[in-house]
Short mmCIF file of C-alpha atoms and ligand atoms in Angstrom, two decimals:
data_model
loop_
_atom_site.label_atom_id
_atom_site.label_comp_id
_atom_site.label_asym_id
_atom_site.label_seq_id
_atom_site.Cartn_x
_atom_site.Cartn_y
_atom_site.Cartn_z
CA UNK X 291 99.11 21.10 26.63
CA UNK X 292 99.40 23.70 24.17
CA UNK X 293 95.66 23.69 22.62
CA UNK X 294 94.23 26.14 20.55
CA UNK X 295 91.13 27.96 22.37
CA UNK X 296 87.89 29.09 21.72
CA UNK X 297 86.85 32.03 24.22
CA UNK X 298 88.48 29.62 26.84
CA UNK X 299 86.14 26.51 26.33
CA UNK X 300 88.25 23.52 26.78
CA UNK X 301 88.40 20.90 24.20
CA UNK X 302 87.71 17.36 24.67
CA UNK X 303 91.34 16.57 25.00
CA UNK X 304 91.82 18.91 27.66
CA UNK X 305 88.83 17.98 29.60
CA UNK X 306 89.75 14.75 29.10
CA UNK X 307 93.17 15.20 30.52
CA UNK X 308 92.06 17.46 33.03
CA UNK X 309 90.12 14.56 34.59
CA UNK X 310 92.53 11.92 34.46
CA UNK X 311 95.78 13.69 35.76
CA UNK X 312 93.96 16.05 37.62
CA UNK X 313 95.27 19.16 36.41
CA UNK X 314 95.47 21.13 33.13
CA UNK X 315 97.82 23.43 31.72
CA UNK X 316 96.38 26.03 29.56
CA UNK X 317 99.16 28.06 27.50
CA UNK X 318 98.86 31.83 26.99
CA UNK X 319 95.02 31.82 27.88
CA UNK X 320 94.88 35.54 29.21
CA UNK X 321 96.17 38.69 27.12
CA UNK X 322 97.99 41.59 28.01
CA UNK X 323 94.44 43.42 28.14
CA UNK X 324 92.80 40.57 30.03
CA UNK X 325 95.77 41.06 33.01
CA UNK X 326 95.95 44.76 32.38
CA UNK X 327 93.15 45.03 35.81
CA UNK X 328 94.84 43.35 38.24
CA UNK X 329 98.48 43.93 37.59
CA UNK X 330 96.82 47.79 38.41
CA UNK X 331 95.79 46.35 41.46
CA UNK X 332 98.78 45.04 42.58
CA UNK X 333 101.09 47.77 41.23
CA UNK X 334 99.17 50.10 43.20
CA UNK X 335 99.54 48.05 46.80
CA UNK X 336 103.19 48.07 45.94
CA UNK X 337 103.05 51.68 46.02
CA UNK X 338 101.09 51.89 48.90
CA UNK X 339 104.57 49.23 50.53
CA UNK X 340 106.82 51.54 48.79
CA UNK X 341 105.64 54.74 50.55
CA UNK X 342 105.31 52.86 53.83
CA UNK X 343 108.91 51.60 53.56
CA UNK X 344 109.86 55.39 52.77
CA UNK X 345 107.81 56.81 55.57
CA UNK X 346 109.53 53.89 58.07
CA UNK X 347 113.42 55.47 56.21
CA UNK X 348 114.20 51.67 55.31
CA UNK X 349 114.25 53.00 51.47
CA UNK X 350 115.07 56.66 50.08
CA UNK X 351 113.81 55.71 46.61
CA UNK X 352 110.77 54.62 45.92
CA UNK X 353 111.84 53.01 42.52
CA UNK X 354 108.59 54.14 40.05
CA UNK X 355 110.11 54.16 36.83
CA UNK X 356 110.88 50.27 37.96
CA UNK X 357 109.08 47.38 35.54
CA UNK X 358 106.66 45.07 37.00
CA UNK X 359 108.41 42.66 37.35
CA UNK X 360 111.20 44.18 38.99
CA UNK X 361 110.27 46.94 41.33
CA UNK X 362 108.45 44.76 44.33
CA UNK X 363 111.97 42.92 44.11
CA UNK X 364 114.22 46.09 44.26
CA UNK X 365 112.06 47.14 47.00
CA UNK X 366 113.05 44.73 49.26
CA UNK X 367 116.70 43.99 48.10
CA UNK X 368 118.65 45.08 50.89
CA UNK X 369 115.52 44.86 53.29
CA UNK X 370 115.18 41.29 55.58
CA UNK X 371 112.48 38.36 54.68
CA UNK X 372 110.27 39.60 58.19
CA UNK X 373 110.73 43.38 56.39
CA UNK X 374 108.98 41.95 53.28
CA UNK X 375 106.33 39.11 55.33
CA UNK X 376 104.90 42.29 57.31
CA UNK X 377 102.73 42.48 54.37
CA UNK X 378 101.95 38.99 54.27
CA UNK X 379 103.54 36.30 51.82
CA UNK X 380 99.62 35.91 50.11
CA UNK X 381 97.47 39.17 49.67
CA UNK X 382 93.31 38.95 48.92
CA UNK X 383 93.26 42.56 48.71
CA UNK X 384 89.02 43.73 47.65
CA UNK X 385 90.46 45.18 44.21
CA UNK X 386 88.08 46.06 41.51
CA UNK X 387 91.18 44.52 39.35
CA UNK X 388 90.87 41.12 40.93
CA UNK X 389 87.06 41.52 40.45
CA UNK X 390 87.90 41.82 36.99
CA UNK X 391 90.03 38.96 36.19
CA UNK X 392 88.05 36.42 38.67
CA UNK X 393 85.11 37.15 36.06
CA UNK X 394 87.11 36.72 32.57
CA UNK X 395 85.16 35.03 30.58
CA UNK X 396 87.45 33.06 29.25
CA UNK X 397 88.52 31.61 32.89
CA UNK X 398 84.90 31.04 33.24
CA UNK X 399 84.68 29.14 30.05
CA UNK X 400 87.46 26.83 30.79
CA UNK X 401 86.02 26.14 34.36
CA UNK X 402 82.19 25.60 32.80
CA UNK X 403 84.07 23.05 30.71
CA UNK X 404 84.66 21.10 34.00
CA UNK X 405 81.54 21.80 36.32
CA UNK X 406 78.77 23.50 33.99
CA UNK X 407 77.79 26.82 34.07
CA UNK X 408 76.58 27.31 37.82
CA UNK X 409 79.87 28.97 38.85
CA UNK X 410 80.59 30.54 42.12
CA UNK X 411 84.26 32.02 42.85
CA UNK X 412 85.38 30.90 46.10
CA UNK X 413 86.26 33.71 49.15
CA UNK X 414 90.10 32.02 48.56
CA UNK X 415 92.17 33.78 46.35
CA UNK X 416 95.48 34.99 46.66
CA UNK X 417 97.80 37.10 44.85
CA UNK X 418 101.37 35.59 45.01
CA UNK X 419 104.28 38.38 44.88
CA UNK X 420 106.95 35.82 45.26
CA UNK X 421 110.09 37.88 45.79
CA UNK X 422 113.94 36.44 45.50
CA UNK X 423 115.28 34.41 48.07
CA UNK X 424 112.63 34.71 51.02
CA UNK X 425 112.28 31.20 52.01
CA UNK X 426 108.26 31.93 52.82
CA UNK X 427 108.11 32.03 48.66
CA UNK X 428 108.90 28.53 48.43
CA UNK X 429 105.58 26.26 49.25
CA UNK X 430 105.88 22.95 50.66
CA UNK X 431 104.21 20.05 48.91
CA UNK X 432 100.67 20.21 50.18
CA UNK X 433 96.87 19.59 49.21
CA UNK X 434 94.45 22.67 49.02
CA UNK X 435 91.75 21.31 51.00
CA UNK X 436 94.04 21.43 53.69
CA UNK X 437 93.37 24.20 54.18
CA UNK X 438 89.63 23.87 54.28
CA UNK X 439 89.40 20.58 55.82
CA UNK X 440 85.84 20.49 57.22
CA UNK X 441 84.34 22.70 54.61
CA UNK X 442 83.08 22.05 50.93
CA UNK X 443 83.52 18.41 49.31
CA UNK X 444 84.73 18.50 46.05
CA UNK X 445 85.64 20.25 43.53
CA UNK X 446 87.05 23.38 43.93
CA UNK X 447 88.93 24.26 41.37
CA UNK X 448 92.39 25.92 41.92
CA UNK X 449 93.16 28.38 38.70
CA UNK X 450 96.60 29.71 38.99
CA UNK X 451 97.66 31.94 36.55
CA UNK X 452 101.04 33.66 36.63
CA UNK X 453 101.16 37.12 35.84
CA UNK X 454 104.70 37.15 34.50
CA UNK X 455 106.77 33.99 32.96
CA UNK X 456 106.65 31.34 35.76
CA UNK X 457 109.73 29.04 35.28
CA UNK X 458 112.02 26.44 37.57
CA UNK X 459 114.22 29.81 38.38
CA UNK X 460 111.76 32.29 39.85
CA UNK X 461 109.54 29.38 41.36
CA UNK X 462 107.06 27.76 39.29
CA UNK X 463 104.80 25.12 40.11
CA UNK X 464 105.52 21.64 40.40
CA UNK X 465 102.38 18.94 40.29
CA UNK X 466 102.11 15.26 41.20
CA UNK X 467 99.21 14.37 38.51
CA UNK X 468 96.51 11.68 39.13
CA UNK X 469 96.81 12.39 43.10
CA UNK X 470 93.57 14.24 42.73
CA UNK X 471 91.58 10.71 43.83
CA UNK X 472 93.73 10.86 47.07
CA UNK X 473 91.50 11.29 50.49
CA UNK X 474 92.95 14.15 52.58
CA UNK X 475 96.16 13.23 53.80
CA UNK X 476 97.35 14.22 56.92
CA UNK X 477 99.33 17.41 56.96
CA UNK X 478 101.41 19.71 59.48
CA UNK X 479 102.15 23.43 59.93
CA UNK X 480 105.68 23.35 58.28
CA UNK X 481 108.78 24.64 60.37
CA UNK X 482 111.04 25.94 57.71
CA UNK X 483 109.97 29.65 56.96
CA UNK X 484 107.43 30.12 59.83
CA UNK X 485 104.65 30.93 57.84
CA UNK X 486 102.77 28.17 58.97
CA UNK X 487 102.14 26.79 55.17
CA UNK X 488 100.33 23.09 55.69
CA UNK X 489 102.87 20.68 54.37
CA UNK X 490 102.98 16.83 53.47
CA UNK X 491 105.63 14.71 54.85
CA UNK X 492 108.61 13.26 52.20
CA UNK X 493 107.12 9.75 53.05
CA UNK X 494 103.79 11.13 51.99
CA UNK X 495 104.72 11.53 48.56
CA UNK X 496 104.24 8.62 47.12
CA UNK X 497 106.16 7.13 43.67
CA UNK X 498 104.23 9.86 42.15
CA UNK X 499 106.88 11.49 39.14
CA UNK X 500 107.01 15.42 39.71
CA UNK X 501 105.79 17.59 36.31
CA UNK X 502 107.53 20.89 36.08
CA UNK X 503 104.82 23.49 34.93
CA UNK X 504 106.78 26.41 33.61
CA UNK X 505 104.09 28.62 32.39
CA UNK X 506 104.06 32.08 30.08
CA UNK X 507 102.40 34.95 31.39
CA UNK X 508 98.61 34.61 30.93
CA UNK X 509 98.67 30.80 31.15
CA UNK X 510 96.35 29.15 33.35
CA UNK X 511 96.98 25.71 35.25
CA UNK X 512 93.52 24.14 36.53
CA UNK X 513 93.95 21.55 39.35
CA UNK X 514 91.68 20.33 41.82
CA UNK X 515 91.87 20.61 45.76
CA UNK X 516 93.18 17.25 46.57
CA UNK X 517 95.94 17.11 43.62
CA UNK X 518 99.23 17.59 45.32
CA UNK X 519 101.17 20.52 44.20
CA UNK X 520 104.02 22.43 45.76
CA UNK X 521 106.12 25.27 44.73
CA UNK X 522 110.04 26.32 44.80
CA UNK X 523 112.44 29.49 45.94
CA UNK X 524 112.57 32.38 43.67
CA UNK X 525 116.17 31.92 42.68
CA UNK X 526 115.70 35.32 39.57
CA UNK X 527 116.21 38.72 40.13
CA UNK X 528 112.10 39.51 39.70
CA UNK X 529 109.09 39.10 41.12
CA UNK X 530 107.43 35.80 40.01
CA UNK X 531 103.64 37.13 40.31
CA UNK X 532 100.88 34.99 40.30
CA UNK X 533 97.55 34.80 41.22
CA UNK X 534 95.62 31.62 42.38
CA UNK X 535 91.57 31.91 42.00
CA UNK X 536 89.35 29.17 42.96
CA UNK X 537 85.67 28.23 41.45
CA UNK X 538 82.92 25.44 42.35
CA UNK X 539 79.91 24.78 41.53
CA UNK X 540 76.88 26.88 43.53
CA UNK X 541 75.33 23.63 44.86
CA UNK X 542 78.68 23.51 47.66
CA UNK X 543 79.33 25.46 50.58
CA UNK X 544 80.09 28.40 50.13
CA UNK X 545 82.42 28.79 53.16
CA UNK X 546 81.67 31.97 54.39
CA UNK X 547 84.13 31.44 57.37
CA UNK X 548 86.88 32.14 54.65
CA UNK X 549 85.57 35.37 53.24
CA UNK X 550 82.84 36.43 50.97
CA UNK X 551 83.14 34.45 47.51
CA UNK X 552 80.44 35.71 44.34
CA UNK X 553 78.53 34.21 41.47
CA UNK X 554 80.51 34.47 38.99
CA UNK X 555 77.93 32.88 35.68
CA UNK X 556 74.49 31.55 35.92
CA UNK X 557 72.53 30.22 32.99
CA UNK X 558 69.75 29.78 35.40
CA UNK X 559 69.83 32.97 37.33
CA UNK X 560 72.03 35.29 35.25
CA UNK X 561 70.59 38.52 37.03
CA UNK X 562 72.06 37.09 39.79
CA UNK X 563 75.58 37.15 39.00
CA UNK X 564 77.67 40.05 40.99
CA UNK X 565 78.79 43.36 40.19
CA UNK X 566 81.89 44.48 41.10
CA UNK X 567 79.67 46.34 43.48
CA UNK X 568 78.25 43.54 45.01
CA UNK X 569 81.99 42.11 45.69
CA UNK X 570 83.17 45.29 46.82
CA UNK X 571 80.20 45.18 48.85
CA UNK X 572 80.72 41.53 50.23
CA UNK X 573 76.96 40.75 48.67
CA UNK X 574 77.35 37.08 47.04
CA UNK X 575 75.03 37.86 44.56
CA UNK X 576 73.34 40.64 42.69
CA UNK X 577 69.82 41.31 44.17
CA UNK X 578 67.27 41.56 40.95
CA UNK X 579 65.37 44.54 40.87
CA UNK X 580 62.13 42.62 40.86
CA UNK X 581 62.53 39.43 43.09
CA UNK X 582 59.00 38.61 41.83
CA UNK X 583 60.95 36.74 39.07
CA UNK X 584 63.10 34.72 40.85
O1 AKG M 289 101.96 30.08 43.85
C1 AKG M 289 102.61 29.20 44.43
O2 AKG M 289 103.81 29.20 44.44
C2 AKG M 289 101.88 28.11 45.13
C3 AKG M 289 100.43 28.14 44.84
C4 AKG M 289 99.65 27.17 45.64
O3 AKG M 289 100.14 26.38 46.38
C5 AKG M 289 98.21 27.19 45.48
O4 AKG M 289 97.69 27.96 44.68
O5 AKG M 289 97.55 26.40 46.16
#
């Protein structure tokens, strides 16, 4: 869906859409600006790897005039896959950049669209430096709640926004839309790359057709925790980058076993809402000066 926006309230087509397939592509909802924070973040943990991988002599150059979109990749290209999974395949690095873009307002917006404006960003949240060829990149068909089986009923709501154009070369996502009424299914620890993603089984599937979601830079796709969604090699030369955020409303558990989430918007308590201090603090919430009022 290629809507116009308003600040990032959806319209009733998308919403509409957004309920019955169970997911929602949003094109080009995030600037330049609005990304600016967090591709800091992550260009400054790949210069934290860069160093390392100097220090350790498995590099003599540590590539900074490199793009963005290159230099994680370049990094790595005569290094092995278990050179490049020492620093994990998924990183929740405590940013001030991810901070940043977890609070956009206009990611808020859309998700208010879908669950009001009690919003609480969930602990999970991942940034996604999918580099060429490492078979841990690719993500088997699976079901978020998987991974949060016994926690939380629904929603929470997956954002995944890809921080440079995510297409079927460097990995995009692929969706099976309207599984988002499915119960769990039953998953297992997949086998092929060792990373121990939770994967579906082919018979699993269902006669479900597969939408290809290339997305532009800055686009979000919305899907829910049950829709089944699954993700291919990077088969480019770059980095595909992407982050995946999740919101729900402040009413569910807040599964605290997974990491600290935040309020992210309140109408009804907006002195509540975290700072980025609060986050970097692991406080949920902002503590208001007089509690008298609360
Ligand atoms: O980024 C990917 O390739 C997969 C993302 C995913 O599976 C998720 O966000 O749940």
């Amino acid at each position: 869906m290629n809507d116009q926006h308003n600040g990032g309230s959806l319209t009733k087509e998308q919403m509409e859409f957004y309920n019955r397939e169970g997911y929602l592509l949003i094109d080009r909802l995030l600037t330049e600006e609005d990304m600016a924070p967090a591709k800091e973040a992550m260009n400054s943990k790949v210069s934290i790897i860069a160093n390392d991988l100097l220090n350790a002599g498995l590099i003599n150059d540590l590539l900074e005039d490199r793009p963005f979109q290159y230099r994680l990749a370049e990094l790595f290209q005569d290094l092995t896959p278990d050179d490049f999974l020492k620093y994990g395949r998924g990183w929740r690095d405590r940013l001030p950049g991810y901070f940043h873009l977890m609070s956009n307002p206009k990611i808020l917006d859309a998700v208010q669209s879908l669950i009001g404006s009690e919003i609480y960003a969930n602990p999970v949240y991942n940034t996604r430096p999918k580099i060429p060829r490492v078979a841990a990149g690719a993500v088997p068909w699976h079901q978020d709640k998987s991974y949060w089986p016994d926690a939380n009923s629904n929603p929470v709501i997956t954002v995944w926004i890809p921080l440079v154009d995510a297409n079927e070369e460097n990995g995009c996502l692929h969706i099976k839309p309207r599984t988002h009424r499915k119960r769990l299914l039953e998953w297992h620890a997949e086998q092929y790359s060792g990373t121990g993603y939770t994967a579906l089984r082919e018979d699993q599937l269902g006669s479900t057709e597969t939408v290809i979601l290339p997305a532009a830079a800055g686009s979000a796709i919305l899907f829910n925790d049950r829709c089944l969604h699954m993700s291919t090699l990077n088969q480019s030369d770059g980095v595909r980058w992407s982050v995946d955020l999740r919101y729900q409303p402040t009413d569910q558990d807040p599964m605290p076993n997974y990491g600290t989430g935040f309020l992210a918007r309140s109408a009804v308590r907006p002195e509540r809402v975290a700072t980025l201090e609060d986050w970097l603090a692991d406080r949920e919430e902002h503590e208001a000066e007089n509690r008298s009022v609360i």
